[in-house]
XYZ file of C-alpha atoms in Angstrom:
737
model
C -9.537 -43.866 -4.112
C -12.030 -43.649 -1.503
C -9.445 -45.465 1.206
C -6.698 -43.123 0.337
C -9.027 -40.120 0.901
C -9.864 -40.890 4.263
C -6.335 -41.682 5.090
C -5.009 -38.572 4.034
C -6.968 -36.463 5.556
C -7.387 -37.963 8.936
C -6.853 -36.047 11.725
C -3.041 -34.769 11.814
C -0.306 -35.358 14.137
C 3.602 -35.168 13.923
C 6.457 -36.849 15.191
C 10.007 -34.266 15.744
C 13.487 -35.143 17.281
C 16.143 -32.887 17.998
C 19.051 -32.241 19.804
C 20.447 -30.478 22.515
C 23.673 -28.754 21.726
C 26.093 -26.202 23.423
C 25.999 -22.484 21.870
C 29.847 -22.913 21.164
C 31.476 -26.433 21.582
C 28.412 -27.758 19.630
C 28.890 -30.207 22.706
C 25.824 -32.598 23.288
C 24.027 -31.674 25.950
C 22.395 -33.650 28.307
C 19.430 -33.672 30.866
C 17.909 -30.544 29.297
C 14.027 -30.302 29.287
C 11.770 -28.535 26.595
C 8.370 -28.027 27.073
C 6.433 -27.249 23.632
C 3.326 -25.295 24.486
C 1.079 -24.677 21.271
C -2.030 -21.896 21.063
C -4.348 -23.620 22.634
C -2.207 -23.968 26.179
C -1.814 -27.737 25.439
C 1.896 -28.910 25.912
C 4.218 -31.799 25.203
C 7.521 -32.325 27.115
C 10.291 -34.221 26.457
C 14.428 -34.292 27.780
C 18.123 -34.851 25.889
C 19.639 -37.901 26.800
C 22.994 -38.795 27.172
C 23.753 -37.960 23.155
C 21.453 -34.798 23.451
C 18.515 -36.438 21.369
C 15.070 -35.599 22.220
C 11.530 -36.838 20.241
C 7.903 -36.006 21.022
C 5.412 -38.615 19.432
C 2.502 -37.219 18.286
C 2.197 -34.084 18.387
C -0.309 -31.716 17.010
C 0.946 -29.099 14.445
C 1.050 -25.624 14.375
C 2.294 -22.553 16.282
C 4.795 -22.729 19.360
C 6.648 -21.516 22.325
C 9.744 -23.969 23.002
C 10.886 -23.474 26.875
C 14.338 -25.229 27.276
C 15.922 -25.243 30.506
C 18.903 -26.817 31.204
C 21.021 -26.465 34.985
C 24.061 -23.737 34.730
C 22.500 -22.227 31.275
C 20.513 -19.293 30.084
C 17.119 -20.334 30.033
C 15.746 -20.164 26.097
C 12.126 -19.683 24.992
C 11.449 -19.790 21.154
C 8.302 -18.470 20.009
C 6.255 -18.862 17.128
C 8.294 -22.282 15.811
C 6.213 -23.601 13.542
C 5.591 -27.520 13.670
C 4.317 -29.804 10.917
C 6.325 -28.091 7.944
C 8.307 -30.703 6.792
C 12.450 -30.714 7.822
C 14.919 -32.007 8.959
C 15.726 -32.592 12.700
C 15.754 -29.634 14.669
C 19.036 -28.322 16.521
C 18.543 -26.024 19.248
C 21.783 -24.656 21.099
C 21.784 -23.170 24.749
C 24.497 -20.387 26.320
C 26.129 -21.169 29.668
C 25.251 -18.964 32.549
C 28.462 -16.283 32.787
C 27.202 -13.254 34.999
C 25.605 -13.185 38.669
C 22.768 -10.707 37.264
C 19.454 -12.839 37.631
C 18.377 -15.135 34.777
C 16.305 -13.528 32.240
C 14.190 -15.346 30.089
C 14.229 -13.498 26.058
C 10.494 -14.070 25.040
C 11.335 -12.457 21.613
C 13.625 -15.547 20.621
C 13.598 -16.669 16.860
C 15.034 -19.247 16.743
C 17.173 -22.531 18.298
C 20.500 -21.181 16.688
C 22.642 -19.199 19.265
C 23.750 -15.443 17.891
C 26.310 -14.085 20.235
C 25.048 -10.409 20.685
C 28.353 -8.988 20.718
C 27.904 -9.723 16.601
C 26.152 -7.112 14.565
C 23.754 -10.051 12.307
C 20.386 -9.917 11.095
C 18.472 -12.961 10.753
C 15.521 -13.657 8.703
C 14.763 -17.837 9.704
C 12.583 -20.119 7.776
C 9.318 -19.487 10.129
C 9.582 -15.375 9.156
C 9.702 -16.189 5.216
C 6.632 -17.170 5.426
C 5.050 -13.813 7.404
C 7.053 -11.583 5.677
C 4.798 -9.286 2.844
C 6.596 -9.099 -0.442
C 8.963 -11.242 0.355
C 8.832 -14.145 -2.310
C 10.607 -15.982 -0.728
C 13.947 -14.836 -1.539
C 16.768 -14.568 0.790
C 17.839 -10.835 0.101
C 14.194 -8.838 -0.050
C 13.469 -10.746 3.284
C 15.252 -8.048 5.281
C 14.162 -4.702 3.052
C 11.835 -4.421 6.426
C 15.655 -4.498 9.055
C 16.810 -1.237 10.711
C 19.163 0.293 8.417
C 18.360 -1.742 5.171
C 16.224 -1.455 1.741
C 16.374 -2.117 -1.770
C 17.838 -0.034 -4.571
C 14.312 -0.557 -6.730
C 11.516 -2.892 -5.551
C 11.864 -5.150 -9.314
C 15.017 -6.513 -7.961
C 17.202 -7.332 -4.772
C 19.975 -5.028 -4.421
C 20.368 -3.979 -0.932
C 20.994 -0.637 0.095
C 22.494 -0.867 3.456
C 23.341 1.689 5.495
C 23.110 4.123 3.004
C 26.099 2.536 1.200
C 26.378 0.935 -2.251
C 24.568 -2.089 -2.999
C 28.088 -3.631 -4.185
C 29.397 -3.179 -0.739
C 27.704 -5.954 0.179
C 28.718 -10.030 -0.633
C 27.187 -12.910 -0.922
C 28.540 -16.038 1.396
C 26.989 -19.648 2.316
C 28.651 -21.055 5.293
C 30.571 -17.835 5.786
C 32.278 -17.969 2.094
C 32.237 -15.938 -0.057
C 30.085 -16.691 -3.601
C 29.708 -14.618 -6.527
C 26.279 -13.238 -7.191
C 23.562 -15.616 -6.795
C 20.206 -13.893 -8.980
C 19.084 -14.668 -12.321
C 18.682 -11.468 -14.167
C 21.162 -9.250 -12.955
C 20.975 -5.991 -14.569
C 17.428 -5.762 -13.190
C 17.368 -2.688 -11.171
C 20.123 -1.064 -12.574
C 20.528 2.488 -14.530
C 22.865 1.122 -17.192
C 20.968 -2.161 -17.638
C 24.041 -4.159 -17.364
C 25.039 -7.193 -15.053
C 25.667 -6.463 -11.337
C 27.528 -8.043 -8.909
C 25.672 -7.430 -5.622
C 22.047 -8.484 -7.087
C 19.011 -8.784 -9.664
C 15.522 -10.160 -9.704
C 15.127 -13.194 -8.573
C 17.484 -14.622 -6.495
C 18.661 -18.840 -7.746
C 18.410 -19.496 -4.326
C 14.957 -19.805 -2.486
C 14.110 -19.150 0.861
C 12.696 -22.505 0.710
C 15.987 -24.236 0.749
C 17.797 -22.123 3.310
C 17.639 -22.501 7.101
C 18.615 -19.162 9.106
C 19.494 -16.328 6.840
C 21.971 -13.986 8.171
C 22.764 -9.826 6.962
C 26.486 -8.487 8.806
C 25.713 -4.893 8.914
C 29.224 -3.475 9.611
C 30.852 -3.085 11.688
C 31.328 -7.214 11.942
C 34.063 -9.205 13.990
C 37.558 -10.445 12.374
C 35.748 -13.454 11.066
C 34.711 -11.863 7.544
C 35.841 -9.273 5.219
C 35.897 -8.326 1.750
C 33.028 -6.517 1.876
C 32.280 -2.883 3.106
C 28.695 -2.250 4.184
C 27.597 -5.942 4.305
C 27.909 -9.679 4.055
C 24.379 -11.929 3.002
C 24.954 -15.572 4.686
C 23.249 -18.104 3.277
C 22.573 -21.654 5.109
C 20.921 -24.212 3.524
C 18.601 -26.881 5.336
C 19.390 -30.655 5.737
C 16.361 -33.278 4.153
C 14.023 -35.020 5.717
C 15.895 -38.214 7.744
C 12.728 -39.986 8.374
C 10.574 -40.895 5.477
C 10.627 -39.334 1.781
C 9.041 -36.151 0.928
C 8.016 -33.760 -2.074
C 7.050 -30.649 -1.977
C 5.352 -28.690 -5.180
C 4.636 -25.089 -5.326
C 3.258 -22.510 -8.178
C 3.005 -18.544 -8.406
C 4.019 -16.141 -10.696
C 7.964 -16.805 -9.425
C 7.833 -20.056 -10.631
C 7.083 -23.619 -10.594
C 8.798 -25.538 -8.197
C 9.012 -29.452 -7.592
C 11.555 -30.798 -4.241
C 12.372 -34.243 -3.452
C 13.567 -35.019 0.369
C 14.208 -37.818 2.205
C 17.089 -39.871 4.551
C 19.746 -41.143 2.264
C 20.717 -44.112 5.154
C 19.383 -45.027 8.562
C 22.886 -43.023 10.049
C 20.702 -39.814 9.391
C 22.045 -39.117 5.859
C 19.689 -36.925 3.459
C 19.168 -35.098 0.984
C 17.109 -32.350 -0.356
C 16.532 -31.189 -4.531
C 14.402 -28.426 -6.035
C 13.932 -27.610 -8.971
C 12.019 -24.451 -10.665
C 10.372 -23.244 -13.588
C 9.793 -19.447 -14.487
C 5.935 -19.135 -14.956
C 5.766 -16.614 -16.896
C 8.575 -18.252 -19.020
C 6.278 -21.221 -19.034
C 3.092 -19.144 -20.602
C 5.435 -17.656 -22.836
C 6.102 -21.070 -24.472
C 2.631 -21.569 -24.569
C 2.622 -18.588 -27.342
C 1.413 -16.349 -24.320
C 3.130 -12.481 -24.726
C 3.385 -10.237 -21.523
C 4.196 -6.963 -22.903
C 7.493 -6.465 -25.104
C 9.461 -8.343 -22.498
C 9.796 -12.392 -23.005
C 11.475 -12.915 -19.346
C 12.647 -16.668 -18.306
C 14.525 -18.616 -15.629
C 14.987 -21.917 -14.300
C 17.043 -23.425 -11.605
C 18.221 -26.679 -10.070
C 19.436 -26.886 -6.466
C 20.730 -30.050 -4.149
C 22.309 -30.565 -1.075
C 23.676 -34.188 0.518
C 23.882 -34.550 4.136
C 26.066 -36.952 5.844
C 26.349 -36.252 9.729
C 28.406 -39.005 11.580
C 29.175 -38.437 15.612
C 32.253 -36.817 15.297
C 32.222 -35.746 11.822
C 29.632 -33.891 9.489
C 29.725 -33.668 5.308
C 27.937 -32.153 2.840
C 28.215 -31.370 -0.405
C 25.516 -29.135 -3.045
C 25.260 -27.832 -6.278
C 23.326 -25.118 -7.746
C 22.830 -24.010 -11.311
C 20.576 -21.882 -13.382
C 19.906 -19.594 -16.474
C 18.118 -16.541 -17.365
C 16.537 -14.710 -20.266
C 15.545 -11.234 -21.378
C 14.443 -10.200 -24.451
C 13.303 -6.816 -25.440
C 11.664 -6.523 -28.446
C 11.045 -2.714 -29.302
C 8.622 -1.179 -31.790
C 9.184 -1.962 -36.008
C 6.769 0.974 -36.521
C 8.698 4.136 -35.858
C 5.136 6.473 -35.402
C 4.513 4.258 -32.616
C 7.498 4.793 -30.591
C 6.951 6.884 -27.482
C 9.748 6.669 -25.726
C 13.727 5.691 -26.314
C 14.293 2.473 -25.208
C 11.752 1.229 -28.357
C 14.211 2.602 -31.159
C 16.434 -1.102 -30.026
C 16.203 -4.892 -29.867
C 17.766 -6.140 -26.844
C 18.595 -9.752 -25.100
C 20.023 -10.197 -21.732
C 21.117 -13.505 -21.175
C 22.917 -15.610 -18.508
C 24.196 -18.770 -16.451
C 24.522 -19.434 -13.197
C 26.980 -22.361 -10.844
C 27.484 -22.657 -7.394
C 28.966 -26.215 -6.196
C 30.919 -27.242 -3.220
C 31.387 -29.055 -0.121
C 31.428 -28.606 3.771
C 33.023 -30.203 6.405
C 33.171 -29.998 10.110
C 35.232 -32.510 12.663
C 34.864 -32.624 15.838
C 38.308 -33.326 16.994
C 37.271 -33.834 20.757
C 34.639 -32.038 23.022
C 36.670 -28.297 22.884
C 37.639 -28.346 19.126
C 36.546 -28.435 16.113
C 37.738 -27.933 12.749
C 35.681 -26.737 9.563
C 36.040 -26.168 6.204
C 34.291 -25.363 2.883
C 34.988 -25.523 -0.679
C 33.337 -23.369 -3.354
C 33.578 -22.759 -6.863
C 30.586 -20.390 -8.000
C 30.399 -18.388 -11.354
C 28.080 -16.206 -13.099
C 28.221 -15.611 -17.116
C 25.894 -12.713 -18.324
C 25.512 -11.655 -22.385
C 23.845 -8.275 -23.427
C 22.903 -7.446 -26.830
C 21.345 -4.097 -28.350
C 20.652 -3.327 -31.742
C 18.932 -0.297 -33.584
C 15.755 -1.194 -35.580
C 16.104 1.398 -38.031
C 19.818 0.781 -39.168
C 21.764 -1.584 -40.464
C 23.396 -1.830 -37.060
C 26.017 -4.284 -36.415
C 24.950 -3.682 -32.375
C 26.225 -3.727 -28.873
C 27.486 -6.399 -26.999
C 28.984 -6.706 -23.818
C 30.021 -9.946 -22.289
C 30.917 -10.639 -18.062
C 32.020 -13.351 -16.754
C 33.201 -14.389 -12.908
C 34.917 -17.737 -11.760
C 35.524 -18.258 -8.052
C 36.808 -20.617 -6.342
C 37.124 -20.102 -2.096
C 38.866 -22.209 0.041
C 37.738 -21.311 4.137
C 39.570 -23.915 6.011
C 39.007 -22.123 10.446
C 40.317 -24.127 13.517
C 37.550 -23.240 16.357
C 38.925 -24.020 20.064
C 36.421 -23.016 23.440
C 38.223 -22.854 26.629
C 36.811 -23.035 30.262
C 33.178 -22.480 28.805
C 33.184 -19.167 28.103
C 36.791 -18.577 26.092
C 36.277 -18.765 22.108
C 39.024 -18.970 20.045
C 38.844 -19.141 15.991
C 41.002 -18.574 13.276
C 41.909 -19.761 9.541
C 41.435 -18.288 6.581
C 39.419 -17.524 3.121
C 41.668 -18.042 -0.590
C 39.514 -17.067 -2.971
C 41.293 -17.912 -6.515
C 39.837 -15.425 -9.168
C 38.820 -14.614 -12.292
C 37.251 -11.943 -14.589
C 36.736 -11.881 -17.795
C 35.082 -8.691 -19.576
C 34.930 -8.002 -23.661
C 32.561 -5.498 -25.876
C 32.335 -5.722 -29.371
C 33.484 -1.893 -30.220
C 36.850 0.004 -28.922
C 36.918 3.926 -27.933
C 38.178 5.673 -24.945
C 35.479 5.306 -22.730
C 34.783 1.662 -23.539
C 37.791 0.062 -23.473
C 37.764 -3.312 -23.137
C 39.437 -4.952 -19.953
C 40.196 -8.851 -20.549
C 41.162 -11.516 -19.277
C 41.797 -11.043 -15.414
C 43.391 -14.449 -13.208
C 43.847 -12.793 -9.382
C 44.554 -13.659 -5.778
C 43.174 -13.289 -2.730
C 43.589 -14.062 0.812
C 41.836 -13.121 3.882
C 43.526 -14.265 7.038
C 42.247 -13.807 10.466
C 41.758 -14.411 14.131
C 39.394 -13.873 16.518
C 38.820 -14.477 20.380
C 35.546 -13.748 22.672
C 35.712 -13.491 25.980
C 32.748 -13.580 28.380
C 32.884 -13.069 32.413
C 30.121 -11.947 34.489
C 29.327 -8.331 33.344
C 31.495 -7.984 30.832
C 32.126 -9.389 27.306
C 35.324 -8.375 24.643
C 35.459 -10.192 21.022
C 39.129 -8.794 19.432
C 40.890 -10.109 16.393
C 43.048 -9.196 13.188
C 41.768 -9.468 9.624
C 43.981 -9.480 6.684
C 43.565 -8.299 2.959
C 45.875 -9.399 0.799
C 45.754 -8.708 -2.658
C 47.906 -8.683 -6.087
C 48.772 -5.004 -5.189
C 47.852 -4.118 -1.738
C 48.198 -5.387 2.028
C 45.462 -4.366 4.746
C 45.525 -5.137 8.128
C 42.584 -4.954 10.025
C 41.826 -4.280 14.040
C 38.856 -5.176 15.599
C 36.821 -4.944 18.337
C 33.653 -5.494 20.288
C 32.993 -4.453 24.102
C 30.085 -5.255 25.542
C 28.754 -4.378 29.261
C 25.478 -6.201 30.708
C 24.463 -3.152 33.368
C 21.619 -5.016 34.334
C 19.746 -8.310 33.152
C 17.757 -6.495 30.517
C 20.093 -3.847 29.676
C 23.271 -3.540 27.944
C 25.765 -1.196 25.510
C 28.167 -2.516 23.354
C 30.939 -0.718 21.700
C 32.485 -2.102 18.412
C 35.694 -0.810 16.634
C 37.308 -1.697 13.436
C 39.290 -1.569 10.213
C 37.766 -3.356 6.750
C 38.260 -3.605 3.051
C 37.087 -4.559 -0.272
C 38.461 -5.294 -3.675
C 35.977 -4.695 -6.264
C 35.885 -6.789 -9.287
C 38.582 -5.486 -11.645
C 35.988 -5.103 -14.434
C 35.561 -2.309 -12.475
C 38.570 -0.784 -13.060
C 40.720 0.405 -16.462
C 43.029 -2.597 -17.830
C 46.690 -0.772 -16.978
C 45.528 0.073 -13.621
C 47.413 -1.727 -10.781
C 44.483 -1.890 -8.759
C 43.935 -1.798 -5.312
C 41.964 -2.269 -1.799
C 39.074 0.831 -0.733
C 39.039 1.090 2.679
C 37.085 1.505 5.478
C 37.650 2.480 9.838
C 33.857 1.670 10.997
C 32.786 2.376 14.694
C 28.821 1.886 16.421
C 27.671 1.772 20.305
C 24.767 -0.060 21.041
C 21.610 0.214 23.674
C 19.332 -2.510 24.277
C 17.039 -3.245 26.179
C 14.754 -6.517 26.746
C 11.547 -6.467 28.633
C 8.900 -8.881 28.874
C 7.243 -8.917 25.260
C 9.114 -6.296 23.433
C 12.700 -5.468 22.600
C 13.963 -1.720 21.765
C 17.235 -1.422 20.232
C 19.298 1.446 19.387
C 22.506 2.107 17.478
C 24.857 4.933 16.470
C 27.046 4.550 13.519
C 30.187 5.983 11.351
C 32.095 4.787 8.447
C 34.710 6.560 7.062
C 35.336 5.151 3.403
C 38.955 6.185 1.945
C 40.486 4.688 -1.239
C 37.494 4.737 -3.310
C 37.958 4.266 -6.688
C 37.547 7.444 -9.375
C 36.880 7.299 -12.956
C 37.868 9.807 -15.523
C 34.553 11.802 -15.289
C 34.843 12.169 -11.332
C 32.437 10.171 -10.371
C 32.766 8.026 -7.689
C 32.150 4.387 -7.041
C 30.611 5.539 -3.608
C 27.683 6.266 -6.158
C 28.139 4.106 -9.342
C 27.274 0.867 -9.421
C 30.080 -1.879 -11.945
C 29.155 -0.742 -15.891
C 31.250 0.535 -19.016
C 32.968 3.673 -17.656
C 36.132 2.385 -15.941
C 37.876 3.950 -12.830
C 41.252 4.841 -13.136
C 41.906 6.440 -9.437
C 41.397 6.014 -5.968
C 41.208 9.251 -5.020
C 38.032 9.112 -3.343
C 36.838 9.061 0.177
C 33.013 9.671 2.087
C 31.290 9.179 5.045
C 27.915 7.349 6.774
C 27.002 8.237 10.118
C 23.197 8.171 11.319
C 21.144 6.199 13.955
C 19.625 3.538 13.770
C 16.410 2.863 16.436
C 13.829 -0.505 16.348
C 11.190 -1.546 18.377
C 9.058 -5.185 18.481
C 7.471 -7.536 20.565
C 3.456 -8.696 20.803
C 0.649 -7.436 21.836
C -1.952 -10.509 22.952
C -2.178 -12.527 19.109
C -0.406 -9.299 17.554
C 3.311 -9.503 16.764
C 4.190 -6.013 15.275
C 8.407 -4.674 14.614
C 8.578 -1.261 14.123
C 12.690 0.669 12.999
C 13.373 3.835 12.169
C 16.867 4.950 10.396
C 18.482 8.417 10.715
C 21.572 8.854 8.152
C 23.651 10.798 5.652
C 25.726 9.490 3.127
C 28.382 11.612 1.554
C 31.282 11.423 -0.911
C 34.688 13.553 -1.470
C 36.999 14.208 -4.488
C 37.913 17.471 -3.809
C 37.224 21.043 -2.996
C 34.861 21.247 -6.133
C 33.098 17.423 -6.452
C 31.561 16.418 -2.826
C 28.117 15.915 -1.814
C 25.537 14.071 -0.960
C 26.088 10.468 -2.761
C 23.508 8.548 -4.956
C 22.061 6.356 -1.701
C 21.744 9.737 0.519
C 18.171 8.656 1.021
C 18.535 10.273 4.666
C 15.793 8.503 6.387
C 13.851 4.995 6.321
C 10.963 3.586 8.482
C 9.723 0.329 8.287
C 6.675 -0.738 10.431
C 5.368 -4.448 10.540
C 2.100 -5.833 11.523
C 0.391 -8.900 11.992
C -1.415 -12.056 13.278
C -2.374 -15.672 12.656
C -5.830 -17.359 14.059
C -6.131 -21.357 14.689
C -8.490 -23.162 13.957
C -9.183 -27.118 14.804
C -11.551 -29.163 12.618
C -12.126 -33.374 12.727
C -10.129 -33.764 9.314
C -7.396 -30.639 9.730
C -5.848 -28.249 11.501
C -5.811 -24.978 9.715
C -3.342 -21.563 10.705
C -4.718 -17.753 8.815
C -2.296 -15.026 8.835
C -2.464 -11.762 8.235
C 0.286 -9.753 7.652
C 0.953 -5.897 6.428
C 4.303 -3.700 5.836
C 4.692 -0.302 5.678
C 7.824 1.262 3.895
C 8.462 5.056 3.928
C 12.058 6.484 3.072
C 13.781 9.075 1.007
C 14.022 8.353 -2.747
C 17.479 7.576 -3.870
C 18.949 11.521 -5.278
C 18.952 12.419 -8.915
C 21.437 13.939 -11.395
C 20.466 17.001 -13.520
C 20.769 15.061 -17.410
C 23.209 17.524 -18.390
C 25.508 15.926 -15.995
C 29.094 18.174 -17.754
C 29.236 19.520 -14.619
C 30.203 17.039 -11.614
C 29.891 18.875 -8.713
C 25.784 19.016 -9.015
C 25.888 15.323 -9.292
C 23.327 13.510 -6.914
C 22.030 17.097 -6.383
C 18.494 16.729 -6.576
C 15.729 15.293 -3.954
C 13.144 13.537 -5.474
C 9.796 13.073 -3.730
C 9.623 10.762 -0.909
C 9.064 6.832 -1.229
C 6.173 4.863 0.252
C 5.145 1.148 -0.304
C 2.297 -0.902 1.986
C 2.198 -4.300 1.529
C 0.037 -7.039 2.417
C 0.209 -11.248 2.528
C -2.370 -13.256 3.360
C -2.431 -17.092 3.827
C -3.985 -20.128 4.644
C -1.852 -23.014 5.770
C -3.611 -26.489 6.648
C -2.019 -29.465 8.336
C -3.775 -33.289 7.052
C -2.100 -36.477 8.368
C 0.225 -36.780 5.603
C 0.104 -33.748 3.529
C 0.259 -29.691 4.585
C -0.868 -26.839 2.335
C -0.006 -23.282 2.170
C -2.112 -21.345 -0.175
C -1.048 -17.233 -0.080
C -1.845 -13.867 -1.871
C 1.382 -11.337 -1.474
C 0.859 -7.732 -2.917
C 3.278 -5.696 -2.920
C 2.424 -1.754 -3.482
C -1.032 -2.549 -2.612
C -1.609 1.145 -3.009
C -0.364 1.286 -6.578
C 2.142 4.053 -5.376
C 4.191 6.116 -8.575
C 8.004 5.688 -6.530
C 10.636 7.226 -8.457
C 13.791 5.242 -9.219
C 15.555 7.437 -11.944
C 15.459 9.633 -15.078
C 17.181 10.437 -18.009
C 16.994 12.783 -20.820
C 14.844 10.600 -23.967
C 15.961 11.202 -27.517
C 12.090 10.469 -28.494
C 10.054 13.227 -26.357
C 13.063 15.253 -26.074
C 12.779 15.941 -22.800
C 13.433 14.550 -19.334
C 12.100 10.800 -18.762
C 11.119 9.827 -15.343
C 11.264 5.930 -14.608
C 9.194 4.739 -11.864
C 9.803 1.971 -9.533
C 6.519 -1.125 -9.486
C 3.138 -0.446 -9.427
C 0.860 -2.855 -7.635
C 2.163 -6.594 -8.051
C -0.215 -9.837 -6.590
C 1.947 -13.079 -6.738
C -0.731 -15.669 -5.499
C 1.113 -18.728 -4.181
C 0.059 -22.609 -3.776
C 1.825 -25.151 -2.165
C 1.461 -28.353 -1.387
C 4.235 -30.991 0.778
C 3.364 -34.553 1.713
């Protein structure tokens, strides 16, 4: 035991390996020079061989600036890259110089993956998941500090992107559409019903992801079926050198993971199982309030790379339950909800494969096949009556097939063509029949999305033009899209984006006899970006005109309402979302900072008498994030201590009068603004054969009472205001060995 401990805690060093490749063709690049510099200005150097591979032995763990240079390619500076945490092969992508302007070394590149400036993409790297306050390793929550993005309720992860209904945002893996991958998809919704947009906890933890992307409209022609945005999850490969174990305990769950090589040729696996901590304590008799919440999930990703082909198989599965017990003694009830017993339970499955074949130096073929489903049931009953109860069931199943061909011409032209085919099944049933609760039955339908996209870079100009099609049973939308970028100076550029977009809501949204059609949108945006030595500044003005938006018999527009009981009969409403976003980020000494402000308007129109602000017309969003890390060396370990704070200030979601018989007054009430201060403190230690992470997240540190929604309570005989979460601490401990 003494010998084991001595080996475990000896002075730490690690070995890393990776590959340098071209951004567009993904071909290996030889002769690239890499310089890794740590915070003590100690450097390690390497160069890529004829296969693009590099390795560094005995490098100290910690945060590094990585400098990568190669003749004819843009020099890359990647900041804050964490070396020492368990990960697979490092991949860095270089982009060819296509302009005669002086070379600009970007000092704030987030990761080695190249993101074309023409793409309207927000990126969260694996390194950033460790720093973001109150992110809780949730892929969606990690974006709520970005420009134009917030959550509908801080108790869930439904994203409101630029004042749009969260139902206008889709989920994807590797650019391929999936169903909602969240546990407790009713969390944070006004009607407590299952949703397609989010939930309480994501089944796919950010701990198993590489980079995560949020595409904000307008985006290029390769994506579709989403008016506001698309969350794209990219899975992480397992360690290729040796078997590694990771365990984590936190308020969210108990996790155990295993990863390692499957062969000497680079095949690997990563797997993880999580069980709700609160649910586990409840299993042992502990009770937290009047709700029992439990969930569990399992994932596995198998990767089989070769010289000309990469093949992977993955699976995610989980289930969840939320049991609410009302008060049996009617004299103790203070709110209407306490009259009921409510049980919500559900399950999810995502399984698929991804194949990328590199046919030659300039052509590759990629295809993804994914099956995903979401199955939920909600039952509630009145305690005081012989009540049969009310039960609603929802099922969504989706086969997604996404082949595409990518060709690179002359190093500066990329042509991508392909299609997404979805085979869908949506099933909804209620155990009562009434005019307002029409059972919509079992619906099977196809959607197809063919597309073609051409990117050309020439000198100071870059242009991307494409055509996307959306084909459903009852409607077809042909969608031209174009982006034009001009590099005025080496550090200044302007970008114009225009396009048409469409989305088919789940048929469970519609009345069963409706020949449902696509929602459509014209969108435009103009960006002005400036890069300084250690700072970046970006400003964007955007406009979105939505039309053919569903409306129900009570003149409520889908611009405002999530999926729920009330079916939509007509596609007769429209709306506009427009505003300005500006963001400024960089470093000042050891401190990093990110600030962004969004000012926007979100409105809808049904007729001359029914129009106005949407529920999501918050008017403004302000996110301010600042923090730093301190490093320390001891004889046995390397230590990093981090402190990061996030300040969020915004308008509240609009509210309606409790007596909503007059639809012209819907969402006419402005509630007090929302303020939230989040904090994250962590300590990571690296040993020779182990590293640990102890972290404390505190959401809503000041315990601010932020408005969520209001309703008329039959017990109080008055309006009851529902607020978002108060102060929420989450202590977590992670060990990798």
